[in-house]
Each structure stands twice: as structure tokens, then as C-alpha cells.
PDB file of C-alpha atoms in Angstrom:
ATOM      1  CA  UNK A  15      23.714  -0.026  -7.698  1.00 81.00           C
ATOM      2  CA  UNK A  16      27.319   1.132  -7.342  1.00 82.00           C
ATOM      3  CA  UNK A  17      26.086   4.448  -5.965  1.00 86.00           C
ATOM      4  CA  UNK A  18      23.821   5.022  -8.975  1.00 92.00           C
ATOM      5  CA  UNK A  19      20.023   5.076  -8.984  1.00 95.00           C
ATOM      6  CA  UNK A  20      18.679   2.423 -11.368  1.00 96.00           C
ATOM      7  CA  UNK A  21      15.231   1.276 -12.477  1.00 96.00           C
ATOM      8  CA  UNK A  22      14.181  -2.304 -13.079  1.00 94.00           C
ATOM      9  CA  UNK A  23      12.539  -3.144 -16.403  1.00 95.00           C
ATOM     10  CA  UNK A  24      10.986  -6.308 -17.822  1.00 93.00           C
ATOM     11  CA  UNK A  25      12.165  -7.681 -21.142  1.00 92.00           C
ATOM     12  CA  UNK A  26      11.498 -10.761 -23.243  1.00 89.00           C
ATOM     13  CA  UNK A  27      14.488 -13.100 -23.289  1.00 81.00           C
ATOM     14  CA  UNK A  28      14.433 -16.560 -24.906  1.00 80.00           C
ATOM     15  CA  UNK A  29      10.623 -16.528 -25.040  1.00 81.00           C
ATOM     16  CA  UNK A  30      10.403 -15.808 -21.311  1.00 86.00           C
ATOM     17  CA  UNK A  31      10.339 -12.703 -19.151  1.00 91.00           C
ATOM     18  CA  UNK A  32      13.400 -11.438 -17.310  1.00 91.00           C
ATOM     19  CA  UNK A  33      14.218  -8.315 -15.324  1.00 91.00           C
ATOM     20  CA  UNK A  34      16.969  -5.969 -16.379  1.00 92.00           C
ATOM     21  CA  UNK A  35      18.378  -2.764 -14.916  1.00 93.00           C
ATOM     22  CA  UNK A  36      18.462   0.525 -16.804  1.00 95.00           C
ATOM     23  CA  UNK A  37      18.376   4.281 -16.483  1.00 95.00           C
ATOM     24  CA  UNK A  38      15.652   5.828 -14.383  1.00 96.00           C
ATOM     25  CA  UNK A  39      12.650   6.909 -16.468  1.00 96.00           C
ATOM     26  CA  UNK A  40      11.390  10.481 -16.346  1.00 96.00           C
ATOM     27  CA  UNK A  41       8.185   9.323 -14.623  1.00 95.00           C
ATOM     28  CA  UNK A  42      10.000   7.423 -11.882  1.00 95.00           C
ATOM     29  CA  UNK A  43      12.510  10.231 -11.375  1.00 96.00           C
ATOM     30  CA  UNK A  44       9.749  12.833 -11.012  1.00 95.00           C
ATOM     31  CA  UNK A  45       7.837  10.712  -8.501  1.00 95.00           C
ATOM     32  CA  UNK A  46      10.990   9.944  -6.527  1.00 95.00           C
ATOM     33  CA  UNK A  47      11.925  13.617  -6.292  1.00 94.00           C
ATOM     34  CA  UNK A  48       8.373  14.526  -5.276  1.00 93.00           C
ATOM     35  CA  UNK A  49       8.295  11.936  -2.480  1.00 92.00           C
ATOM     36  CA  UNK A  50      11.817  12.414  -1.146  1.00 91.00           C
ATOM     37  CA  UNK A  51      12.959  15.822  -2.357  1.00 90.00           C
ATOM     38  CA  UNK A  52      16.138  14.276  -3.747  1.00 91.00           C
ATOM     39  CA  UNK A  53      17.563  11.883  -6.327  1.00 93.00           C
ATOM     40  CA  UNK A  54      20.780  11.379  -4.360  1.00 93.00           C
ATOM     41  CA  UNK A  55      21.169   7.582  -3.943  1.00 93.00           C
ATOM     42  CA  UNK A  56      23.009   8.033  -0.646  1.00 90.00           C
ATOM     43  CA  UNK A  57      20.119   9.943   0.889  1.00 89.00           C
ATOM     44  CA  UNK A  58      17.518   7.646  -0.663  1.00 91.00           C
ATOM     45  CA  UNK A  59      19.323   4.641   0.804  1.00 89.00           C
ATOM     46  CA  UNK A  60      18.308   5.862   4.254  1.00 85.00           C
ATOM     47  CA  UNK A  61      14.742   4.763   3.582  1.00 86.00           C
ATOM     48  CA  UNK A  62      15.204   1.224   2.292  1.00 89.00           C
ATOM     49  CA  UNK A  63      16.079  -1.997   4.080  1.00 88.00           C
ATOM     50  CA  UNK A  64      17.023  -3.904   0.923  1.00 90.00           C
ATOM     51  CA  UNK A  65      18.025  -1.245  -1.636  1.00 91.00           C
ATOM     52  CA  UNK A  66      14.598  -1.106  -3.317  1.00 93.00           C
ATOM     53  CA  UNK A  67      12.219   1.854  -3.476  1.00 94.00           C
ATOM     54  CA  UNK A  68       8.851   1.064  -4.998  1.00 94.00           C
ATOM     55  CA  UNK A  69       7.425   4.094  -6.797  1.00 92.00           C
ATOM     56  CA  UNK A  70       3.854   4.494  -8.083  1.00 92.00           C
ATOM     57  CA  UNK A  71       3.755   7.402 -10.597  1.00 91.00           C
ATOM     58  CA  UNK A  72       0.105   6.644 -11.464  1.00 92.00           C
ATOM     59  CA  UNK A  73      -1.016   7.871  -8.030  1.00 92.00           C
ATOM     60  CA  UNK A  74      -0.861  11.413  -9.378  1.00 93.00           C
ATOM     61  CA  UNK A  75      -3.181  10.533 -12.253  1.00 94.00           C
ATOM     62  CA  UNK A  76      -5.557   8.775  -9.840  1.00 93.00           C
ATOM     63  CA  UNK A  77      -5.889  11.728  -7.483  1.00 94.00           C
ATOM     64  CA  UNK A  78      -6.180  14.240 -10.341  1.00 94.00           C
ATOM     65  CA  UNK A  79      -9.010  12.206 -11.833  1.00 94.00           C
ATOM     66  CA  UNK A  80     -10.738  11.973  -8.455  1.00 92.00           C
ATOM     67  CA  UNK A  81     -10.416  15.735  -7.988  1.00 94.00           C
ATOM     68  CA  UNK A  82     -11.946  16.410 -11.423  1.00 94.00           C
ATOM     69  CA  UNK A  83     -14.875  14.069 -10.811  1.00 93.00           C
ATOM     70  CA  UNK A  84     -15.484  15.236  -7.256  1.00 91.00           C
ATOM     71  CA  UNK A  85     -15.629  18.986  -6.547  1.00 90.00           C
ATOM     72  CA  UNK A  86     -16.416  17.988  -2.967  1.00 94.00           C
ATOM     73  CA  UNK A  87     -16.705  14.693  -1.147  1.00 94.00           C
ATOM     74  CA  UNK A  88     -14.799  11.898   0.568  1.00 95.00           C
ATOM     75  CA  UNK A  89     -12.161   9.709  -1.076  1.00 94.00           C
ATOM     76  CA  UNK A  90     -11.842   6.443   0.879  1.00 95.00           C
ATOM     77  CA  UNK A  91      -9.140   3.834   0.236  1.00 94.00           C
ATOM     78  CA  UNK A  92      -8.767   0.499   2.031  1.00 94.00           C
ATOM     79  CA  UNK A  93      -5.772  -1.661   1.176  1.00 93.00           C
ATOM     80  CA  UNK A  94      -2.685  -3.230   2.670  1.00 89.00           C
ATOM     81  CA  UNK A  95       0.251  -0.922   2.882  1.00 88.00           C
ATOM     82  CA  UNK A  96       2.036   1.495   5.172  1.00 87.00           C
ATOM     83  CA  UNK A  97       2.570   5.191   5.849  1.00 84.00           C
ATOM     84  CA  UNK A  98       6.178   5.314   4.724  1.00 82.00           C
ATOM     85  CA  UNK A  99       8.396   8.326   5.507  1.00 75.00           C
ATOM     86  CA  UNK A 100       9.097  10.680   2.646  1.00 75.00           C
ATOM     87  CA  UNK A 101      10.208  14.212   1.928  1.00 67.00           C
ATOM     88  CA  UNK A 102       9.577  15.491   5.466  1.00 63.00           C
ATOM     89  CA  UNK A 103      11.822  12.793   6.897  1.00 55.00           C
ATOM     90  CA  UNK A 104      14.532  13.602   4.343  1.00 47.00           C
ATOM     91  CA  UNK A 105      14.524  17.311   5.122  1.00 46.00           C
ATOM     92  CA  UNK A 106      14.538  16.826   8.888  1.00 44.00           C
ATOM     93  CA  UNK A 107      16.864  13.824   8.890  1.00 46.00           C
ATOM     94  CA  UNK A 108      14.681  11.889  11.333  1.00 42.00           C
ATOM     95  CA  UNK A 109      15.598   8.507   9.886  1.00 49.00           C
ATOM     96  CA  UNK A 110      19.321   9.211   9.981  1.00 45.00           C
ATOM     97  CA  UNK A 111      19.092  10.677  13.485  1.00 42.00           C
ATOM     98  CA  UNK A 112      16.881   8.005  14.954  1.00 44.00           C
ATOM     99  CA  UNK A 113      18.162   4.991  13.053  1.00 42.00           C
ATOM    100  CA  UNK A 114      15.997   2.298  11.456  1.00 40.00           C
ATOM    101  CA  UNK A 115      13.642   2.228  14.445  1.00 43.00           C
ATOM    102  CA  UNK A 116      12.614   5.815  13.677  1.00 48.00           C
ATOM    103  CA  UNK A 117      11.184   4.882  10.262  1.00 59.00           C
ATOM    104  CA  UNK A 118       9.256   2.083   8.632  1.00 74.00           C
ATOM    105  CA  UNK A 119      11.949   1.170   6.155  1.00 83.00           C
ATOM    106  CA  UNK A 120      10.813   0.412   2.651  1.00 88.00           C
ATOM    107  CA  UNK A 121      11.545  -2.874   0.948  1.00 89.00           C
ATOM    108  CA  UNK A 122      10.439  -4.687  -2.161  1.00 92.00           C
ATOM    109  CA  UNK A 123       6.846  -5.874  -1.728  1.00 93.00           C
ATOM    110  CA  UNK A 124       5.912  -6.831  -5.312  1.00 93.00           C
ATOM    111  CA  UNK A 125       4.617 -10.391  -5.188  1.00 93.00           C
ATOM    112  CA  UNK A 126       2.336 -12.809  -6.975  1.00 94.00           C
ATOM    113  CA  UNK A 127      -0.519 -15.068  -5.917  1.00 94.00           C
ATOM    114  CA  UNK A 128      -1.337 -18.292  -7.708  1.00 94.00           C
ATOM    115  CA  UNK A 129      -4.114 -20.576  -6.418  1.00 93.00           C
ATOM    116  CA  UNK A 130      -4.031 -18.686  -3.098  1.00 90.00           C
ATOM    117  CA  UNK A 131      -0.296 -19.297  -2.663  1.00 93.00           C
ATOM    118  CA  UNK A 132       2.108 -16.358  -2.506  1.00 93.00           C
ATOM    119  CA  UNK A 133       5.172 -16.291  -4.739  1.00 91.00           C
ATOM    120  CA  UNK A 134       8.094 -13.879  -4.693  1.00 88.00           C
ATOM    121  CA  UNK A 135       8.800 -13.999  -8.442  1.00 91.00           C
ATOM    122  CA  UNK A 136       6.374 -11.640 -10.200  1.00 91.00           C
ATOM    123  CA  UNK A 137       7.544 -12.849 -13.619  1.00 91.00           C
ATOM    124  CA  UNK A 138       6.648 -16.485 -12.995  1.00 89.00           C
ATOM    125  CA  UNK A 139       3.466 -17.804 -14.644  1.00 89.00           C
ATOM    126  CA  UNK A 140       3.082 -14.631 -16.700  1.00 87.00           C
ATOM    127  CA  UNK A 141      -0.586 -13.846 -17.212  1.00 88.00           C
ATOM    128  CA  UNK A 142      -1.747 -16.590 -14.850  1.00 92.00           C
ATOM    129  CA  UNK A 143      -0.999 -15.172 -11.410  1.00 94.00           C
ATOM    130  CA  UNK A 144      -2.259 -12.058  -9.666  1.00 95.00           C
ATOM    131  CA  UNK A 145       0.349  -9.372  -8.975  1.00 93.00           C
ATOM    132  CA  UNK A 146       0.249  -6.918  -6.096  1.00 92.00           C
ATOM    133  CA  UNK A 147       2.362  -4.599  -3.965  1.00 93.00           C
ATOM    134  CA  UNK A 148       1.910  -2.650  -0.736  1.00 92.00           C
ATOM    135  CA  UNK A 149       0.352   0.792  -1.078  1.00 92.00           C
ATOM    136  CA  UNK A 150       2.423   3.832  -0.080  1.00 91.00           C
ATOM    137  CA  UNK A 151      -0.270   5.701   1.825  1.00 90.00           C
ATOM    138  CA  UNK A 152       1.981   8.670   2.560  1.00 88.00           C
ATOM    139  CA  UNK A 153       2.358   9.132  -1.206  1.00 92.00           C
ATOM    140  CA  UNK A 154      -1.419   8.968  -1.583  1.00 92.00           C
ATOM    141  CA  UNK A 155      -1.743  11.655   1.098  1.00 91.00           C
ATOM    142  CA  UNK A 156       0.859  13.846  -0.628  1.00 92.00           C
ATOM    143  CA  UNK A 157      -0.748  13.593  -4.057  1.00 94.00           C
ATOM    144  CA  UNK A 158      -4.141  14.227  -2.489  1.00 94.00           C
ATOM    145  CA  UNK A 159      -2.958  17.422  -0.837  1.00 93.00           C
ATOM    146  CA  UNK A 160      -1.643  18.649  -4.170  1.00 94.00           C
ATOM    147  CA  UNK A 161      -5.183  18.241  -5.570  1.00 95.00           C
ATOM    148  CA  UNK A 162      -6.980  19.903  -2.655  1.00 95.00           C
ATOM    149  CA  UNK A 163      -7.742  16.848  -0.509  1.00 96.00           C
ATOM    150  CA  UNK A 164      -7.159  16.764   3.245  1.00 94.00           C
ATOM    151  CA  UNK A 165      -6.490  13.495   5.067  1.00 93.00           C
ATOM    152  CA  UNK A 166      -8.897  13.377   8.017  1.00 93.00           C
ATOM    153  CA  UNK A 167      -8.471   9.749   9.039  1.00 92.00           C
ATOM    154  CA  UNK A 168      -5.693   7.177   8.822  1.00 92.00           C
ATOM    155  CA  UNK A 169      -5.991   3.968  10.826  1.00 92.00           C
ATOM    156  CA  UNK A 170      -6.015   0.213  10.449  1.00 93.00           C
ATOM    157  CA  UNK A 171      -9.147  -1.656   9.445  1.00 94.00           C
ATOM    158  CA  UNK A 172      -9.598  -3.290  12.861  1.00 95.00           C
ATOM    159  CA  UNK A 173      -9.705   0.051  14.682  1.00 95.00           C
ATOM    160  CA  UNK A 174     -12.089   1.480  12.106  1.00 95.00           C
ATOM    161  CA  UNK A 175     -14.487  -1.468  12.437  1.00 96.00           C
ATOM    162  CA  UNK A 176     -14.364  -1.336  16.233  1.00 95.00           C
ATOM    163  CA  UNK A 177     -15.292   2.343  16.045  1.00 95.00           C
ATOM    164  CA  UNK A 178     -18.319   1.392  13.973  1.00 93.00           C
ATOM    165  CA  UNK A 179     -19.608  -1.179  16.460  1.00 94.00           C
ATOM    166  CA  UNK A 180     -18.170  -4.366  14.950  1.00 93.00           C
ATOM    167  CA  UNK A 181     -17.452  -5.903  18.358  1.00 95.00           C
ATOM    168  CA  UNK A 182     -21.154  -5.679  19.247  1.00 94.00           C
ATOM    169  CA  UNK A 183     -21.972  -7.257  15.885  1.00 92.00           C
ATOM    170  CA  UNK A 184     -19.560 -10.110  16.661  1.00 93.00           C
ATOM    171  CA  UNK A 185     -21.253 -10.701  20.036  1.00 92.00           C
ATOM    172  CA  UNK A 186     -24.626 -10.833  18.285  1.00 92.00           C
ATOM    173  CA  UNK A 187     -23.307 -13.376  15.799  1.00 90.00           C
ATOM    174  CA  UNK A 188     -21.943 -15.508  18.632  1.00 89.00           C
ATOM    175  CA  UNK A 189     -25.166 -15.493  20.654  1.00 88.00           C
ATOM    176  CA  UNK A 190     -27.451 -15.977  17.634  1.00 86.00           C
ATOM    177  CA  UNK A 191     -29.196 -12.602  17.703  1.00 88.00           C
ATOM    178  CA  UNK A 192     -27.560 -11.058  14.613  1.00 85.00           C
ATOM    179  CA  UNK A 193     -30.079  -9.951  11.977  1.00 85.00           C
ATOM    180  CA  UNK A 194     -27.523 -10.488   9.191  1.00 86.00           C
ATOM    181  CA  UNK A 195     -27.361 -14.279   9.662  1.00 82.00           C
ATOM    182  CA  UNK A 196     -30.240 -16.532   8.634  1.00 84.00           C
ATOM    183  CA  UNK A 197     -28.971 -19.638  10.456  1.00 88.00           C
ATOM    184  CA  UNK A 198     -26.237 -20.867  12.809  1.00 89.00           C
ATOM    185  CA  UNK A 199     -23.905 -21.927  10.012  1.00 90.00           C
ATOM    186  CA  UNK A 200     -24.075 -18.501   8.361  1.00 91.00           C
ATOM    187  CA  UNK A 201     -23.551 -16.805  11.725  1.00 90.00           C
ATOM    188  CA  UNK A 202     -20.426 -18.893  12.331  1.00 92.00           C
ATOM    189  CA  UNK A 203     -19.110 -18.010   8.876  1.00 92.00           C
ATOM    190  CA  UNK A 204     -19.662 -14.293   9.380  1.00 92.00           C
ATOM    191  CA  UNK A 205     -18.168 -14.420  12.872  1.00 93.00           C
ATOM    192  CA  UNK A 206     -15.002 -16.098  11.580  1.00 94.00           C
ATOM    193  CA  UNK A 207     -14.534 -13.416   8.932  1.00 93.00           C
ATOM    194  CA  UNK A 208     -15.221 -10.595  11.373  1.00 94.00           C
ATOM    195  CA  UNK A 209     -12.766 -11.965  13.952  1.00 94.00           C
ATOM    196  CA  UNK A 210     -10.006 -11.923  11.340  1.00 93.00           C
ATOM    197  CA  UNK A 211     -10.868  -8.346  10.378  1.00 95.00           C
ATOM    198  CA  UNK A 212     -10.811  -7.263  14.036  1.00 95.00           C
ATOM    199  CA  UNK A 213      -7.473  -8.972  14.741  1.00 94.00           C
ATOM    200  CA  UNK A 214      -4.647  -6.448  14.422  1.00 92.00           C
ATOM    201  CA  UNK A 215      -2.189  -9.354  14.096  1.00 91.00           C
ATOM    202  CA  UNK A 216      -4.142 -10.568  11.052  1.00 88.00           C
ATOM    203  CA  UNK A 217      -6.085  -8.796   8.299  1.00 88.00           C
ATOM    204  CA  UNK A 218      -7.282  -6.080  10.651  1.00 92.00           C
ATOM    205  CA  UNK A 219      -3.757  -4.798  11.113  1.00 92.00           C
ATOM    206  CA  UNK A 220      -2.465  -5.478   7.608  1.00 90.00           C
ATOM    207  CA  UNK A 221      -5.244  -3.471   5.955  1.00 92.00           C
ATOM    208  CA  UNK A 222      -5.141   0.294   6.392  1.00 93.00           C
ATOM    209  CA  UNK A 223      -7.880   2.843   5.808  1.00 93.00           C
ATOM    210  CA  UNK A 224      -7.362   6.443   4.700  1.00 93.00           C
ATOM    211  CA  UNK A 225     -10.121   9.034   4.260  1.00 95.00           C
ATOM    212  CA  UNK A 226      -9.367  12.193   2.257  1.00 95.00           C
ATOM    213  CA  UNK A 227     -11.940  14.965   1.943  1.00 96.00           C
ATOM    214  CA  UNK A 228     -12.295  17.849  -0.486  1.00 94.00           C
ATOM    215  CA  UNK A 229     -14.571  20.864  -0.304  1.00 89.00           C
TER     216      UNK A 229
END
């Protein structure tokens, strides 16, 4: 805002919630510098299509807790999100050199769901709608590496399911030979769900899967 990095806060105004802009908190500043290697608004602006950068400082706490609980093992996350460019892209200038097409530009993704309908105002219906945002999987990878995890797989859910034989399962559901379905109606239900998960233009592409291993 005016060449200055700002953070959005929520405050109570006239018995309702409203957003207000203020100084960047220590937590947000630390996470921003970790992800991008800079707090310069001009350089950060390279990575956003709408002027917003969504930062998740709690990712560090999550991966530290996982590392403490798991001396060795696999940490699997499935969620909708994207592998957004970060500090490597800043240092090499790939976004500036290649233009917007060279990077998946960030934008504000915070949204609410109320009775299965999406809303763009997260402050509406306070306490009565679900709130969500896209996961920054590159940030999850970075925090994981700091705690000794190595990312061994990153793909979309459709590709992962196909690799596990889901297309054969779908054929079995369609021809009535699937052991998971007790009757035709249940087979149709399962087949409908599985088709959506295998469709990269639908849930199968929106959901990403990342596997991080340690030890």
C-alpha cells in the first residue's frame, strides 16, 4: 500500500467485524523473509496478481511438532493449494525475467463456505461459516527441509490415484465386479465420486499431494 508492506487485521466495529490495515507483525515479517528472502515491497510485488501475499507462520510450528513426534517416517498432506515460487525465484529473478507466465502468481484465496455455497467475505456470518485458504505447498516443503524432511513426491490427487490403480477400480465399479460395492446403487455412488477425483479439471486437479520423509 503506497510502497509499504502492510498486514490486514480484524477488529470489532459497531458490534460487527471489519478488516483494518496495520504494521506487519513480527511473525508475518519473519515468515515473509524466510519464504522470499526480502521484505522489499517492490520485489514482493513480483509474486502477486492482486497485491496480496497470504502467509502461514504456523507452518513452522506444524513441521517442528511433526519432527519431534516422528524421528523417522512419512509426512503426507493432501489439500487444495499450489507450489508457489519463493526465495529461489527471488534470488534468480525467474518471475521478473519470464513474466507472469513463468510463475504461478499468488492472490488472495481466503474464502468462506456457508451451506455449501462459497462466499468471498470471510467476515460475513462470523462463527457460522467455514473459512479456508489455499495451502502454500512450497512453504510446507521449505519448513520441512529445515526440520530434516525431504520431499519425495509432489503431484495432484488424480495422478496419485491413477498410480495406485484407481482407473481399474472405476472399471470394476462400472461393470459390477467391485468388491467395495454391495449393490448397483452403491457402485454408482462410488463411481461418481471416483470420477471426480480422477478428473484433473475437477477435484483431482485442485487437490495436491505432498509426501515428505525423514530418517
